[in-house]
Structures are given as structure tokens and as C-alpha cells.
Short mmCIF file of C-alpha atoms in Angstrom, two decimals:
data_model
loop_
_atom_site.label_atom_id
_atom_site.label_comp_id
_atom_site.label_asym_id
_atom_site.label_seq_id
_atom_site.Cartn_x
_atom_site.Cartn_y
_atom_site.Cartn_z
CA UNK A 1 -24.42 81.32 -8.32
CA UNK A 2 -21.17 81.75 -6.36
CA UNK A 3 -18.05 79.94 -7.36
CA UNK A 4 -16.80 76.85 -5.74
CA UNK A 5 -13.33 75.27 -5.38
CA UNK A 6 -12.05 71.76 -4.52
CA UNK A 7 -9.57 71.21 -1.72
CA UNK A 8 -7.14 70.87 -4.47
CA UNK A 9 -7.70 74.18 -5.74
CA UNK A 10 -9.73 73.18 -8.97
CA UNK A 11 -12.76 75.06 -9.92
CA UNK A 12 -15.75 72.98 -9.29
CA UNK A 13 -19.50 73.60 -10.04
CA UNK A 14 -22.79 73.31 -8.28
CA UNK A 15 -23.79 70.17 -10.03
CA UNK A 16 -20.45 68.29 -9.65
CA UNK A 17 -20.27 65.06 -7.49
CA UNK A 18 -16.50 64.59 -8.29
CA UNK A 19 -13.47 66.81 -8.94
CA UNK A 20 -12.16 66.38 -12.40
CA UNK A 21 -8.52 67.03 -11.30
CA UNK A 22 -8.00 65.09 -8.10
CA UNK A 23 -10.99 62.72 -8.18
CA UNK A 24 -12.30 63.81 -4.73
CA UNK A 25 -15.90 63.07 -3.87
CA UNK A 26 -17.98 66.29 -3.58
CA UNK A 27 -21.28 67.28 -1.75
CA UNK A 28 -23.29 70.27 -1.30
CA UNK A 29 -24.21 71.49 2.23
CA UNK A 30 -27.47 73.56 1.91
CA UNK A 31 -27.21 74.93 5.32
CA UNK A 32 -23.75 76.63 4.57
CA UNK A 33 -24.47 76.76 0.72
CA UNK A 34 -20.94 75.16 0.18
CA UNK A 35 -19.71 72.49 -1.96
CA UNK A 36 -17.46 70.42 0.07
CA UNK A 37 -14.70 67.90 -0.58
CA UNK A 38 -15.69 64.66 1.13
CA UNK A 39 -13.27 61.95 2.63
CA UNK A 40 -14.94 58.61 3.34
CA UNK A 41 -14.75 57.82 7.16
CA UNK A 42 -16.77 54.68 7.73
CA UNK A 43 -19.62 52.93 6.10
CA UNK A 44 -21.77 55.92 4.72
CA UNK A 45 -20.11 58.63 6.84
CA UNK A 46 -17.93 61.32 5.12
CA UNK A 47 -15.85 63.67 6.80
CA UNK A 48 -15.22 67.49 5.68
CA UNK A 49 -13.67 70.46 6.97
CA UNK A 50 -17.10 71.73 8.12
CA UNK A 51 -17.73 68.27 9.90
CA UNK A 52 -19.24 64.84 9.18
CA UNK A 53 -22.10 64.10 6.69
CA UNK A 54 -23.81 61.35 4.93
CA UNK A 55 -24.86 61.48 1.28
CA UNK A 56 -28.36 61.68 -0.08
CA UNK A 57 -29.95 58.24 -0.74
CA UNK A 58 -30.35 59.45 -4.21
CA UNK A 59 -26.89 60.20 -5.01
CA UNK A 60 -26.61 57.25 -7.51
CA UNK A 61 -28.42 57.01 -10.98
CA UNK A 62 -30.78 58.04 -12.12
CA UNK A 63 -30.86 61.26 -10.02
CA UNK A 64 -27.19 61.78 -9.08
CA UNK A 65 -28.13 64.11 -6.22
CA UNK A 66 -24.85 65.71 -4.61
CA UNK A 67 -26.53 67.25 -1.52
CA UNK A 68 -25.52 66.25 1.99
CA UNK A 69 -27.38 65.34 5.20
CA UNK A 70 -26.23 66.16 8.61
CA UNK A 71 -24.98 63.08 10.36
CA UNK A 72 -27.44 63.16 13.23
CA UNK A 73 -30.44 63.36 10.74
CA UNK A 74 -32.69 60.14 10.32
CA UNK A 75 -33.55 61.22 7.08
CA UNK A 76 -32.14 59.07 3.96
CA UNK A 77 -32.94 61.73 1.33
CA UNK A 78 -31.50 65.33 1.45
CA UNK A 79 -33.84 68.33 2.05
CA UNK A 80 -34.32 68.95 -1.67
CA UNK A 81 -35.15 65.44 -2.81
CA UNK A 82 -37.72 65.14 0.16
CA UNK A 83 -39.73 67.79 -1.22
CA UNK A 84 -40.59 65.67 -4.41
CA UNK A 85 -43.75 63.50 -3.79
CA UNK A 86 -44.53 62.14 -7.08
CA UNK A 87 -42.17 61.22 -10.12
CA UNK A 88 -42.98 59.78 -13.49
CA UNK A 89 -42.79 55.86 -13.88
CA UNK A 90 -39.19 54.98 -13.88
CA UNK A 91 -39.34 51.94 -16.10
CA UNK A 92 -38.34 53.92 -19.21
CA UNK A 93 -34.91 55.64 -19.65
CA UNK A 94 -36.62 58.86 -20.84
CA UNK A 95 -38.27 59.17 -17.46
CA UNK A 96 -35.13 58.43 -15.65
CA UNK A 97 -33.35 61.23 -17.41
CA UNK A 98 -36.38 63.64 -17.00
CA UNK A 99 -36.23 62.95 -13.12
CA UNK A 100 -32.61 63.73 -13.11
CA UNK A 101 -32.95 66.95 -14.99
CA UNK A 102 -36.09 67.98 -13.05
CA UNK A 103 -34.19 67.31 -9.71
CA UNK A 104 -31.11 69.20 -10.84
CA UNK A 105 -33.25 72.33 -11.76
CA UNK A 106 -35.04 72.05 -8.45
CA UNK A 107 -31.72 72.07 -6.40
CA UNK A 108 -30.75 75.31 -8.30
CA UNK A 109 -34.14 76.82 -7.60
CA UNK A 110 -33.61 76.06 -3.85
CA UNK A 111 -30.15 77.42 -3.83
CA UNK A 112 -31.46 80.85 -5.06
CA UNK A 113 -34.23 80.65 -2.40
CA UNK A 114 -31.78 79.74 0.48
CA UNK A 115 -29.47 82.56 -0.82
CA UNK A 116 -32.31 85.14 -0.20
CA UNK A 117 -32.96 83.61 3.09
CA UNK A 118 -36.54 82.67 2.26
CA UNK A 119 -38.43 80.05 4.13
CA UNK A 120 -38.31 76.75 2.35
CA UNK A 121 -38.50 73.58 4.48
CA UNK A 122 -40.61 74.47 7.55
CA UNK A 123 -43.54 76.40 6.10
CA UNK A 124 -47.21 76.11 6.43
CA UNK A 125 -48.44 75.17 3.85
CA UNK A 126 -45.58 72.86 3.25
CA UNK A 127 -43.87 73.20 -0.08
CA UNK A 128 -43.93 70.03 -2.27
CA UNK A 129 -43.34 69.02 -5.80
CA UNK A 130 -45.13 66.43 -8.43
CA UNK A 131 -43.49 65.60 -11.56
CA UNK A 132 -46.29 64.10 -13.84
CA UNK A 133 -46.61 62.44 -17.30
CA UNK A 134 -49.53 62.95 -19.61
CA UNK A 135 -50.87 61.36 -22.74
CA UNK A 136 -49.37 63.84 -25.04
CA UNK A 137 -46.12 62.13 -24.47
CA UNK A 138 -47.08 58.76 -23.04
CA UNK A 139 -50.37 57.43 -24.28
CA UNK A 140 -50.23 54.71 -21.59
CA UNK A 141 -50.87 56.96 -18.68
CA UNK A 142 -54.22 58.00 -17.29
CA UNK A 143 -53.82 61.66 -17.22
CA UNK A 144 -54.83 63.34 -20.61
CA UNK A 145 -53.00 66.57 -19.88
CA UNK A 146 -50.82 67.95 -17.13
CA UNK A 147 -50.54 71.64 -16.81
CA UNK A 148 -47.77 73.04 -14.73
CA UNK A 149 -49.28 74.89 -11.66
CA UNK A 150 -49.52 75.46 -8.10
CA UNK A 151 -52.19 74.84 -5.29
CA UNK A 152 -51.67 75.64 -1.60
CA UNK A 153 -47.89 74.60 -1.70
CA UNK A 154 -48.13 71.69 -4.15
CA UNK A 155 -46.26 72.57 -7.39
CA UNK A 156 -47.05 70.22 -10.38
CA UNK A 157 -44.85 70.17 -13.39
CA UNK A 158 -45.24 68.34 -16.58
CA UNK A 159 -42.42 66.01 -16.65
CA UNK A 160 -41.96 66.48 -20.18
CA UNK A 161 -40.69 70.07 -19.62
CA UNK A 162 -37.55 68.42 -18.92
CA UNK A 163 -37.05 67.70 -22.71
CA UNK A 164 -35.63 70.57 -24.82
CA UNK A 165 -37.60 69.46 -27.80
CA UNK A 166 -40.83 69.67 -25.91
CA UNK A 167 -39.95 73.16 -24.31
CA UNK A 168 -38.81 74.48 -27.76
CA UNK A 169 -42.00 73.29 -29.57
CA UNK A 170 -44.18 74.79 -26.71
CA UNK A 171 -42.26 77.98 -26.77
CA UNK A 172 -42.87 78.40 -30.52
CA UNK A 173 -46.51 77.45 -30.26
CA UNK A 174 -47.20 79.94 -27.38
CA UNK A 175 -44.96 82.55 -28.89
CA UNK A 176 -42.78 82.75 -25.76
CA UNK A 177 -39.36 84.45 -26.35
CA UNK A 178 -38.03 82.77 -23.12
CA UNK A 179 -38.95 79.37 -21.76
CA UNK A 180 -36.65 77.40 -19.45
CA UNK A 181 -37.17 74.50 -16.82
CA UNK A 182 -35.63 76.60 -14.15
CA UNK A 183 -37.97 79.51 -15.11
CA UNK A 184 -40.97 77.17 -14.72
CA UNK A 185 -39.87 76.40 -11.16
CA UNK A 186 -39.25 79.99 -10.37
CA UNK A 187 -42.76 81.04 -11.60
CA UNK A 188 -44.66 78.22 -9.82
CA UNK A 189 -42.80 78.97 -6.45
CA UNK A 190 -43.83 82.45 -6.97
CA UNK A 191 -47.32 81.36 -6.30
CA UNK A 192 -46.32 79.68 -3.17
CA UNK A 193 -44.63 82.89 -1.89
CA UNK A 194 -47.56 84.98 -2.57
CA UNK A 195 -49.53 82.71 -0.24
CA UNK A 196 -46.65 82.75 2.30
CA UNK A 197 -45.87 86.52 2.32
CA UNK A 198 -48.60 88.47 0.79
CA UNK A 199 -51.94 87.00 1.00
CA UNK A 200 -52.76 87.47 4.70
CA UNK A 201 -50.31 90.28 5.47
CA UNK A 202 -49.98 93.99 5.58
CA UNK A 203 -48.36 93.95 2.22
CA UNK A 204 -51.83 92.83 0.53
CA UNK A 205 -52.95 96.43 -0.05
CA UNK A 206 -49.63 97.57 -1.52
CA UNK A 207 -49.61 94.36 -3.68
CA UNK A 208 -53.14 95.12 -5.12
CA UNK A 209 -52.07 98.73 -5.94
CA UNK A 210 -49.22 97.39 -8.14
CA UNK A 211 -50.60 94.18 -9.34
CA UNK A 212 -54.24 94.21 -9.31
CA UNK A 213 -56.91 92.32 -7.38
CA UNK A 214 -55.67 88.92 -6.80
CA UNK A 215 -59.33 87.68 -6.16
CA UNK A 216 -60.19 88.37 -9.91
CA UNK A 217 -61.90 85.45 -11.37
CA UNK A 218 -59.13 83.23 -12.40
CA UNK A 219 -60.27 80.96 -14.99
CA UNK A 220 -62.21 83.46 -16.84
CA UNK A 221 -59.21 85.65 -17.06
CA UNK A 222 -56.99 82.81 -18.23
CA UNK A 223 -59.59 81.82 -20.84
CA UNK A 224 -59.81 85.52 -22.02
CA UNK A 225 -56.01 85.51 -22.39
CA UNK A 226 -55.80 82.33 -24.47
CA UNK A 227 -58.74 83.31 -26.72
CA UNK A 228 -57.74 87.14 -27.25
CA UNK A 229 -54.02 87.28 -26.37
CA UNK A 230 -52.25 89.64 -24.00
CA UNK A 231 -53.37 93.13 -23.17
CA UNK A 232 -52.79 96.05 -25.66
CA UNK A 233 -49.37 97.58 -25.11
CA UNK A 234 -48.56 95.05 -22.19
CA UNK A 235 -44.84 95.90 -22.47
CA UNK A 236 -45.43 99.11 -20.70
CA UNK A 237 -46.78 97.46 -17.60
CA UNK A 238 -45.85 93.65 -17.59
CA UNK A 239 -42.57 91.71 -17.76
CA UNK A 240 -44.06 89.14 -20.15
CA UNK A 241 -47.32 88.84 -22.24
CA UNK A 242 -48.59 85.98 -19.84
CA UNK A 243 -48.10 88.42 -16.89
CA UNK A 244 -51.05 90.45 -18.26
CA UNK A 245 -53.43 87.45 -17.99
CA UNK A 246 -54.15 87.85 -14.15
CA UNK A 247 -52.66 89.70 -11.20
CA UNK A 248 -51.39 86.52 -9.62
CA UNK A 249 -49.69 85.52 -12.89
CA UNK A 250 -48.24 89.03 -13.03
CA UNK A 251 -46.86 88.51 -9.60
CA UNK A 252 -45.48 84.89 -10.37
CA UNK A 253 -43.77 86.21 -13.61
CA UNK A 254 -42.15 89.15 -11.85
CA UNK A 255 -41.12 87.08 -8.98
CA UNK A 256 -39.52 84.62 -11.31
CA UNK A 257 -37.62 87.47 -13.11
CA UNK A 258 -36.51 88.68 -9.67
CA UNK A 259 -34.99 85.42 -9.01
CA UNK A 260 -33.50 85.24 -12.41
CA UNK A 261 -31.73 88.73 -11.94
CA UNK A 262 -30.64 87.75 -8.46
CA UNK A 263 -28.87 84.65 -9.30
CA UNK A 264 -27.37 85.94 -12.61
CA UNK A 265 -26.04 89.15 -10.88
CA UNK A 266 -24.43 86.94 -8.18
CA UNK A 267 -22.83 84.83 -10.84
CA UNK A 268 -21.51 87.84 -12.65
CA UNK A 269 -20.12 89.19 -9.46
CA UNK A 270 -18.33 86.03 -8.69
CA UNK A 271 -16.73 85.90 -12.04
CA UNK A 272 -15.79 89.75 -11.87
CA UNK A 273 -17.99 90.52 -14.76
CA UNK A 274 -19.45 93.33 -12.61
CA UNK A 275 -18.29 95.25 -9.69
CA UNK A 276 -19.77 95.26 -6.26
CA UNK A 277 -21.92 98.68 -6.39
CA UNK A 278 -21.87 101.07 -3.64
CA UNK A 279 -25.21 100.35 -2.01
CA UNK A 280 -27.55 103.22 -1.36
CA UNK A 281 -30.26 102.70 1.41
CA UNK A 282 -32.84 100.47 0.02
CA UNK A 283 -31.15 99.79 -3.27
CA UNK A 284 -30.50 96.26 -3.82
CA UNK A 285 -31.73 95.79 -7.26
CA UNK A 286 -28.53 96.80 -9.01
CA UNK A 287 -30.38 98.02 -12.12
CA UNK A 288 -27.44 99.93 -13.56
CA UNK A 289 -25.34 96.72 -13.19
CA UNK A 290 -28.14 94.59 -14.72
CA UNK A 291 -28.58 96.80 -17.72
CA UNK A 292 -24.85 96.66 -18.55
CA UNK A 293 -24.78 92.88 -17.91
CA UNK A 294 -27.58 91.95 -20.14
CA UNK A 295 -26.30 94.28 -22.86
CA UNK A 296 -23.03 92.15 -22.93
CA UNK A 297 -25.08 88.92 -22.79
CA UNK A 298 -27.13 89.74 -25.84
CA UNK A 299 -24.16 90.90 -27.68
CA UNK A 300 -22.20 87.68 -27.04
CA UNK A 301 -25.36 85.51 -27.97
CA UNK A 302 -25.64 87.51 -31.38
CA UNK A 303 -21.96 87.01 -31.94
CA UNK A 304 -22.52 83.27 -31.92
CA UNK A 305 -25.65 83.38 -33.98
CA UNK A 306 -28.06 82.72 -31.25
CA UNK A 307 -31.17 84.52 -29.92
CA UNK A 308 -30.95 87.25 -27.38
CA UNK A 309 -30.11 85.53 -23.86
CA UNK A 310 -32.40 88.32 -22.38
CA UNK A 311 -35.43 89.09 -24.44
CA UNK A 312 -36.99 91.54 -21.88
CA UNK A 313 -37.52 95.27 -21.44
CA UNK A 314 -37.91 96.52 -17.85
CA UNK A 315 -40.38 99.45 -17.95
CA UNK A 316 -40.76 101.91 -15.05
CA UNK A 317 -43.92 100.16 -13.91
CA UNK A 318 -42.13 96.60 -13.79
CA UNK A 319 -39.15 98.10 -11.97
CA UNK A 320 -41.75 99.17 -9.37
CA UNK A 321 -42.93 95.81 -9.12
CA UNK A 322 -39.47 94.25 -8.92
CA UNK A 323 -38.62 96.91 -6.11
CA UNK A 324 -41.69 95.75 -4.15
CA UNK A 325 -40.38 92.23 -4.20
CA UNK A 326 -36.90 93.37 -3.19
CA UNK A 327 -38.31 95.50 -0.34
CA UNK A 328 -40.33 92.38 0.77
CA UNK A 329 -37.23 90.03 0.62
CA UNK A 330 -34.99 92.64 2.22
CA UNK A 331 -37.17 94.56 4.74
CA UNK A 332 -34.15 95.92 6.72
CA UNK A 333 -32.46 97.43 3.78
CA UNK A 334 -34.04 100.71 3.84
#
């Protein structure tokens, strides 16, 4: 994430809708990826140095969306909010908070995708999101169990993943060293981009060489993983234990990791924690800078008595997979 500043000079952040210093209204323009200071003009019209906009219909509670809409658009919701088709019942405060947290994480996901110039809004299949409850957290709903997943552009997340206590319990139960809501979004959208960028493309053969046969029977592979655990010595080939379950899960886990790396490196560069490397042809992974950065992150976390912020090891095989994704996203950087 890059740094943003209000018109008064105060540093502001991606989620902000007001400047804490001067009180200015703020809005995010996804086209320019800029957080802009807003001046009320007339009715629902707001002027900025980049032109006039209107605010998303969901700028009020509970969502508090701060994304902007072009003034000539007929849409009442922003590009991000329009991607959500189903939400949990809003008659409870907990679901109102969950919706806010889920949408906030989704906007950050989309920022990363737009930064990489990936297709997001005008795709076939269309990218959409569903946030659902199940009986584990609400016995009054019809769904017994909601699993996060993706089918043909439709990403479903269990709304309870917005609860820190739920995620921590699931992390402990599934022996996962790293589990975040943003990580879920990044993983599931990885399945979407496999459809979009790999499945019917010339890259499918190279994909199969690195990740394996994506047409391997999925349910049987997942059942085997949950019954018998990850592949032996999985660390030498996969970024996570779950990645060893099936080639498509390996892809989604590696894709999510690539997005994590890219946004974290952008943030570190914006705050001068790392220097802009001298790019070599085809080198956009910045692995040297990444290793230095995560060493610092883990040391800082240990100093505060917390677990490592980055509990991963990138093996040579995983680096090849990350490079494949990098080449896919940056095909002209060779």
C-alpha cells in the first residue's frame, strides 16, 4: 500500500473517510488509486482536484465505504460494493460489524489487484462475492455449514471469518501458522484468476509442469488431505501445508502469497524501509529485499512477545512458482 496525504499535509490511510487534523471528508478513487480530499459542492456532489465525484451509497453505517463513484455514473454503489451479492442478516449488531470488516478487507484486496493492473470489474466470468452465515455461529439460519470457496467467479466466505476469535480457533484447530481475512480473499480470488488467466491459455502446460494436473479429482484429494495430513516434506515444494492438497490449492496459496509479498513490499518502499532495487530484466520479485524485510518483521514481533509475522520459508521450487505468477502478471518485463 502506498502512502496518502490530505490536502492539509496530514498523513491519511486507505480506510479513512475523514482527516483527523483538518476534518476534511476523504474518498478513494479506484481508477487513479488515490485517496482524495472532498469539498461538498451541491447535494451529493463532491469536488476534488481530480474532478467531481459522488460517494458510495454505503458510505454510512454499517459499511462506512469510502470509495468514490464517477459523477456521470448511474450506479449508487461503488465498484467494490457492487461486487457483493449476498450479506448476512443485518438485524444483529454482530452481522453489521462483520459486513463492515468483510467489505474493508475486500476493498484492500481490490486495491492490490488494481495495482497489478489485473482485470477485476469487466470480466467473464464475472467476479462476485457472497458473505454467508451458518449454524455454527447462528442456529437460526438454514445453512448447516458454510465453507469458503470459489465457483466460476463466485467467491463465498463464511461471515464469521470477520471475527478474530473465530479465525483464531480455526487456526488452532487446523494447525495453521497464518490465517487472516485478507488472506482468505487473496486465496479465493486466486481460483478466479486461474480460470481467467490459465485454464484455456498457452500457459496451462507450464502451469501443469510446476503445480501438477489441475484436473486431478478434487474432492478425493481434499478428503485425503484432511484424513492423512499434508504431503511428507511438503516444505520443500509448497508454500503451505494446505497447498499440498491439490494443484489448484497450491496455485491459490501461492497466488495469495504473491499478493501478500507485492503489497507488503509496496508499503515497505513507501515508508523507506527498503530501497528501490536496480531491476534486472524479468526480475520483479525483489527476493533479496523480501528476505531482508521479513527478517526485520519477525525480529520486531519477537521483541514484542508475538509470533512471527512471517511464518514461511520460500524454497527454490516455491520461488519458481512465484516467478511463474510474476511473469504472468508482468509479461513485458523480460
